[in-house]
Amino acid sequence: MEALSNILAPYSHALANIAGTITTLQFLSGVIFLNDIRKRGRSDGYPPEPFLGGVVLSILTIKMGTLMGDSATINVNLLGLALSAVFLGVFYWYASNELKGEILSKIGIAAAFTVVCLAYATIENPKKIEFRFGMLITGILVFLVGSPLLQLNKIIEKKSTEGMPFPIIFTGTLVAASWALYGISIHNFMMAYQNLFLFALSAIQLSLFVIYPSSPSVSEPSVKHSPSTLEHKTSQGKTSSPSKTSVGSKKKN
């Protein structure tokens, strides 16, 4: 790792620009996700966590950037915070009344959690805060990135990846790889290992899209009739319809 860090060190500025650009594209990938919701006319059935988590994570990562003195991290996540807030608002707009109540409760929990984390950052030992706050962010990232895997049993049962945000997962894989390289280039191995682990989680989720389609396959059972069955149905039809002679004889009687 140290040898690779020395090789990448001269390109750290370029890697920061690449990572920032890809991260911006990841934030914008939410537009594709929201467009699917717009076509459906409702956001029910989709999880709000990607956008709500994006708001929380952007705030905490901005704080982490100030602790590190890294302007690239701060600038990218300021943009991410603004976009995630807008996306969350659109998601809420298309939600049913029941889902809106659920979203508001989750926003309250997320806000309280964010305040606690920021308060912790102000009272922690300055020599330890960067590592510990970084571990905290890593835990949140692992939860957000790996949360779709909690539905793995349903995905296997349905044999479909319906509901999984492919654009966000795909760009998230690229983001993790780019920030891992940037972390190595500036000798920040906490950032490097954090993003390498996230890269592995995202790659596992991408493999599910290769194995299963994005929509469940609906197979209609075909009913086949044997010749004997058709013949039996025909004979039933003939016997059930009264003939003209039988009707006439009844009238005469």
Short mmCIF file of C-alpha atoms in Angstrom, two decimals:
data_model
loop_
_atom_site.label_atom_id
_atom_site.label_comp_id
_atom_site.label_asym_id
_atom_site.label_seq_id
_atom_site.Cartn_x
_atom_site.Cartn_y
_atom_site.Cartn_z
CA MET A 1 0.00 0.00 0.00
CA GLU A 2 2.84 2.41 0.84
CA ALA A 3 4.52 1.77 -2.51
CA LEU A 4 1.28 2.40 -4.39
CA SER A 5 0.78 5.56 -2.35
CA ASN A 6 4.15 6.90 -3.44
CA ILE A 7 3.32 6.14 -7.08
CA LEU A 8 -0.06 7.92 -6.93
CA ALA A 9 1.11 10.87 -4.81
CA PRO A 10 2.04 13.13 -7.79
CA TYR A 11 -1.45 12.61 -9.23
CA SER A 12 -3.42 13.30 -6.05
CA HIS A 13 -4.87 16.58 -7.38
CA ALA A 14 -6.04 14.93 -10.60
CA LEU A 15 -7.50 12.00 -8.65
CA ALA A 16 -9.37 14.46 -6.41
CA ASN A 17 -10.92 16.10 -9.47
CA ILE A 18 -11.88 12.72 -10.94
CA ALA A 19 -13.38 11.54 -7.66
CA GLY A 20 -15.29 14.80 -7.27
CA THR A 21 -16.67 14.61 -10.82
CA ILE A 22 -17.81 10.99 -10.43
CA THR A 23 -19.37 11.78 -7.06
CA THR A 24 -21.31 14.64 -8.64
CA LEU A 25 -22.55 12.23 -11.32
CA GLN A 26 -23.63 9.86 -8.56
CA PHE A 27 -25.64 12.62 -6.93
CA LEU A 28 -27.23 13.41 -10.30
CA SER A 29 -28.04 9.72 -10.88
CA GLY A 30 -30.87 10.25 -8.43
CA VAL A 31 -32.63 12.09 -11.27
CA ILE A 32 -33.02 8.78 -13.14
CA PHE A 33 -34.39 7.14 -10.02
CA LEU A 34 -36.87 9.98 -9.48
CA ASN A 35 -37.91 9.87 -13.14
CA ASP A 36 -39.06 6.28 -12.64
CA ILE A 37 -41.08 7.47 -9.65
CA ARG A 38 -42.58 10.30 -11.74
CA LYS A 39 -43.67 7.84 -14.42
CA ARG A 40 -45.37 5.67 -11.81
CA GLY A 41 -46.95 8.71 -10.19
CA ARG A 42 -46.00 7.65 -6.67
CA SER A 43 -42.90 6.82 -4.64
CA ASP A 44 -44.53 4.05 -2.62
CA GLY A 45 -42.53 0.84 -2.92
CA TYR A 46 -39.21 2.68 -3.08
CA PRO A 47 -37.03 3.26 0.00
CA PRO A 48 -36.38 6.90 1.05
CA GLU A 49 -33.07 5.94 2.69
CA PRO A 50 -30.84 6.70 -0.34
CA PHE A 51 -31.87 10.37 -0.28
CA LEU A 52 -32.28 10.77 3.47
CA GLY A 53 -28.98 9.00 4.02
CA GLY A 54 -27.42 11.25 1.40
CA VAL A 55 -28.39 14.33 3.42
CA VAL A 56 -27.03 12.93 6.69
CA LEU A 57 -23.87 11.58 5.10
CA SER A 58 -23.15 14.83 3.25
CA ILE A 59 -23.40 16.84 6.49
CA LEU A 60 -21.12 14.46 8.39
CA THR A 61 -18.62 14.22 5.53
CA ILE A 62 -18.45 18.02 5.32
CA LYS A 63 -17.54 17.97 9.01
CA MET A 64 -14.95 15.29 8.30
CA GLY A 65 -13.53 17.43 5.50
CA THR A 66 -13.08 20.35 7.90
CA LEU A 67 -11.27 18.07 10.35
CA MET A 68 -8.97 16.86 7.57
CA GLY A 69 -8.60 20.31 6.00
CA ASP A 70 -9.55 18.75 2.64
CA SER A 71 -11.34 21.26 0.41
CA ALA A 72 -12.18 18.64 -2.25
CA THR A 73 -14.23 16.64 0.25
CA ILE A 74 -16.02 19.77 1.50
CA ASN A 75 -16.92 21.17 -1.93
CA VAL A 76 -18.24 17.89 -3.33
CA ASN A 77 -20.41 17.19 -0.32
CA LEU A 78 -21.84 20.72 -0.22
CA LEU A 79 -23.22 20.02 -3.69
CA GLY A 80 -24.32 16.57 -2.57
CA LEU A 81 -26.17 18.03 0.40
CA ALA A 82 -28.13 20.44 -1.80
CA LEU A 83 -29.05 17.77 -4.36
CA SER A 84 -29.98 15.15 -1.77
CA ALA A 85 -32.27 17.64 -0.02
CA VAL A 86 -34.03 18.46 -3.31
CA PHE A 87 -34.37 14.77 -4.21
CA LEU A 88 -35.79 13.97 -0.79
CA GLY A 89 -38.34 16.75 -1.24
CA VAL A 90 -39.44 15.34 -4.62
CA PHE A 91 -39.62 11.83 -3.16
CA TYR A 92 -41.85 13.17 -0.37
CA TRP A 93 -44.06 14.99 -2.89
CA TYR A 94 -44.91 11.75 -4.73
CA ALA A 95 -45.47 9.74 -1.53
CA SER A 96 -48.86 8.65 -0.25
CA ASN A 97 -50.13 10.10 3.03
CA GLU A 98 -49.15 6.94 4.86
CA LEU A 99 -45.63 7.00 3.43
CA LYS A 100 -45.30 10.73 4.13
CA GLY A 101 -45.84 10.08 7.82
CA GLU A 102 -43.17 7.37 7.73
CA ILE A 103 -40.74 9.69 5.93
CA LEU A 104 -41.27 12.49 8.46
CA SER A 105 -40.57 10.14 11.36
CA LYS A 106 -37.37 8.96 9.66
CA ILE A 107 -36.33 12.57 9.04
CA GLY A 108 -36.77 13.30 12.74
CA ILE A 109 -34.63 10.31 13.73
CA ALA A 110 -31.97 11.23 11.15
CA ALA A 111 -31.88 14.86 12.33
CA ALA A 112 -31.44 13.83 15.97
CA PHE A 113 -28.69 11.39 15.02
CA THR A 114 -26.87 14.05 12.98
CA VAL A 115 -26.99 16.56 15.85
CA VAL A 116 -25.58 13.96 18.26
CA CYS A 117 -22.72 13.13 15.86
CA LEU A 118 -21.82 16.80 15.34
CA ALA A 119 -21.93 17.41 19.10
CA TYR A 120 -19.63 14.44 19.62
CA ALA A 121 -17.16 15.89 17.11
CA THR A 122 -16.88 19.09 19.16
CA ILE A 123 -16.06 17.38 22.47
CA GLU A 124 -13.84 14.51 21.31
CA ASN A 125 -10.05 14.64 21.70
CA PRO A 126 -8.67 16.47 18.60
CA LYS A 127 -5.95 13.83 18.26
CA LYS A 128 -8.48 11.01 18.04
CA ILE A 129 -11.47 12.66 16.41
CA GLU A 130 -10.36 12.21 12.79
CA PHE A 131 -10.00 8.42 13.14
CA ARG A 132 -13.10 7.90 15.27
CA PHE A 133 -15.30 10.22 13.23
CA GLY A 134 -14.04 8.47 10.12
CA MET A 135 -15.06 5.11 11.59
CA LEU A 136 -18.49 6.54 12.38
CA ILE A 137 -18.95 7.66 8.78
CA THR A 138 -17.71 4.28 7.58
CA GLY A 139 -20.40 2.56 9.64
CA ILE A 140 -23.09 4.79 8.14
CA LEU A 141 -21.78 4.21 4.63
CA VAL A 142 -21.72 0.45 5.13
CA PHE A 143 -25.33 0.56 6.32
CA LEU A 144 -26.49 2.72 3.40
CA VAL A 145 -24.56 0.87 0.72
CA GLY A 146 -25.27 -2.58 2.11
CA SER A 147 -28.93 -2.00 3.07
CA PRO A 148 -30.28 -3.38 -0.26
CA LEU A 149 -28.60 -6.68 0.63
CA LEU A 150 -31.02 -6.96 3.56
CA GLN A 151 -33.63 -7.75 0.90
CA LEU A 152 -31.47 -10.51 -0.57
CA ASN A 153 -33.91 -13.27 0.38
CA LYS A 154 -36.76 -11.43 -1.37
CA ILE A 155 -34.59 -10.79 -4.43
CA ILE A 156 -33.77 -14.49 -4.68
CA GLU A 157 -37.39 -15.46 -4.06
CA LYS A 158 -38.74 -13.08 -6.74
CA LYS A 159 -35.70 -13.66 -8.97
CA SER A 160 -35.80 -9.93 -9.65
CA THR A 161 -33.84 -6.80 -8.65
CA GLU A 162 -36.97 -4.63 -8.92
CA GLY A 163 -36.81 -1.71 -6.47
CA MET A 164 -33.00 -1.65 -6.30
CA PRO A 165 -31.64 1.72 -7.53
CA PHE A 166 -29.25 0.55 -10.27
CA PRO A 167 -27.97 4.05 -11.29
CA ILE A 168 -27.07 4.88 -7.68
CA ILE A 169 -25.41 1.50 -7.08
CA PHE A 170 -23.44 1.63 -10.35
CA THR A 171 -22.14 5.16 -9.83
CA GLY A 172 -21.52 4.35 -6.15
CA THR A 173 -19.14 1.60 -7.25
CA LEU A 174 -17.18 4.09 -9.36
CA VAL A 175 -17.21 6.65 -6.54
CA ALA A 176 -15.81 4.16 -4.03
CA ALA A 177 -13.02 3.15 -6.41
CA SER A 178 -12.05 6.76 -7.20
CA TRP A 179 -12.00 7.91 -3.56
CA ALA A 180 -10.03 4.82 -2.57
CA LEU A 181 -7.33 5.78 -5.08
CA TYR A 182 -7.40 9.39 -3.86
CA GLY A 183 -7.08 8.24 -0.25
CA ILE A 184 -4.06 6.14 -1.16
CA SER A 185 -2.47 9.04 -3.03
CA ILE A 186 -2.64 11.37 0.01
CA HIS A 187 -1.56 8.61 2.46
CA ASN A 188 -4.98 8.62 4.12
CA PHE A 189 -5.38 4.89 4.55
CA MET A 190 -8.56 5.27 6.60
CA MET A 191 -10.24 6.77 3.53
CA ALA A 192 -8.66 4.12 1.31
CA TYR A 193 -9.77 1.08 3.32
CA GLN A 194 -13.19 2.62 3.89
CA ASN A 195 -13.83 3.01 0.18
CA LEU A 196 -12.30 -0.33 -0.79
CA PHE A 197 -14.79 -2.03 1.51
CA LEU A 198 -17.65 0.00 0.02
CA PHE A 199 -16.41 -0.92 -3.45
CA ALA A 200 -16.69 -4.62 -2.54
CA LEU A 201 -20.25 -4.16 -1.23
CA SER A 202 -21.32 -2.26 -4.34
CA ALA A 203 -19.74 -4.87 -6.61
CA ILE A 204 -21.75 -7.61 -4.88
CA GLN A 205 -24.96 -5.66 -5.52
CA LEU A 206 -24.04 -5.07 -9.15
CA SER A 207 -23.60 -8.81 -9.60
CA LEU A 208 -27.26 -9.26 -8.63
CA PHE A 209 -28.29 -7.22 -11.69
CA VAL A 210 -26.29 -9.61 -13.85
CA ILE A 211 -27.96 -12.66 -12.30
CA TYR A 212 -31.55 -11.38 -12.03
CA PRO A 213 -33.63 -9.06 -14.27
CA SER A 214 -34.88 -5.70 -13.05
CA SER A 215 -38.53 -6.75 -13.31
CA PRO A 216 -40.13 -10.00 -12.19
CA SER A 217 -40.90 -12.44 -14.95
CA VAL A 218 -44.60 -13.28 -15.08
CA SER A 219 -45.34 -16.57 -16.74
CA GLU A 220 -48.94 -17.36 -17.58
CA PRO A 221 -49.76 -21.04 -17.30
CA SER A 222 -50.77 -22.41 -20.65
CA VAL A 223 -53.72 -24.82 -20.68
CA LYS A 224 -53.41 -27.60 -23.16
CA HIS A 225 -56.40 -29.72 -24.12
CA SER A 226 -56.01 -33.24 -25.32
CA PRO A 227 -58.13 -34.40 -28.27
CA SER A 228 -60.26 -36.53 -25.94
CA THR A 229 -60.98 -33.51 -23.73
CA LEU A 230 -62.00 -31.39 -26.70
CA GLU A 231 -64.21 -34.16 -27.97
CA HIS A 232 -65.84 -34.46 -24.53
CA LYS A 233 -66.50 -30.69 -24.42
CA THR A 234 -67.99 -30.78 -27.90
CA SER A 235 -70.33 -33.60 -26.98
CA GLN A 236 -71.36 -31.69 -23.85
CA GLY A 237 -72.18 -28.65 -25.97
CA LYS A 238 -74.28 -30.72 -28.31
CA THR A 239 -76.32 -32.39 -25.59
CA SER A 240 -76.87 -29.17 -23.68
CA SER A 241 -78.52 -27.33 -26.61
CA PRO A 242 -82.09 -28.55 -27.27
CA SER A 243 -82.89 -29.58 -30.83
CA LYS A 244 -85.78 -28.13 -32.78
CA THR A 245 -87.59 -31.50 -32.98
CA SER A 246 -87.54 -31.96 -29.22
CA VAL A 247 -88.92 -28.47 -28.70
CA GLY A 248 -91.60 -29.10 -31.26
CA SER A 249 -92.65 -32.37 -29.69
CA LYS A 250 -92.97 -30.67 -26.31
CA LYS A 251 -95.27 -28.05 -27.81
CA LYS A 252 -97.49 -30.73 -29.35
CA ASN A 253 -97.83 -32.47 -26.02
#
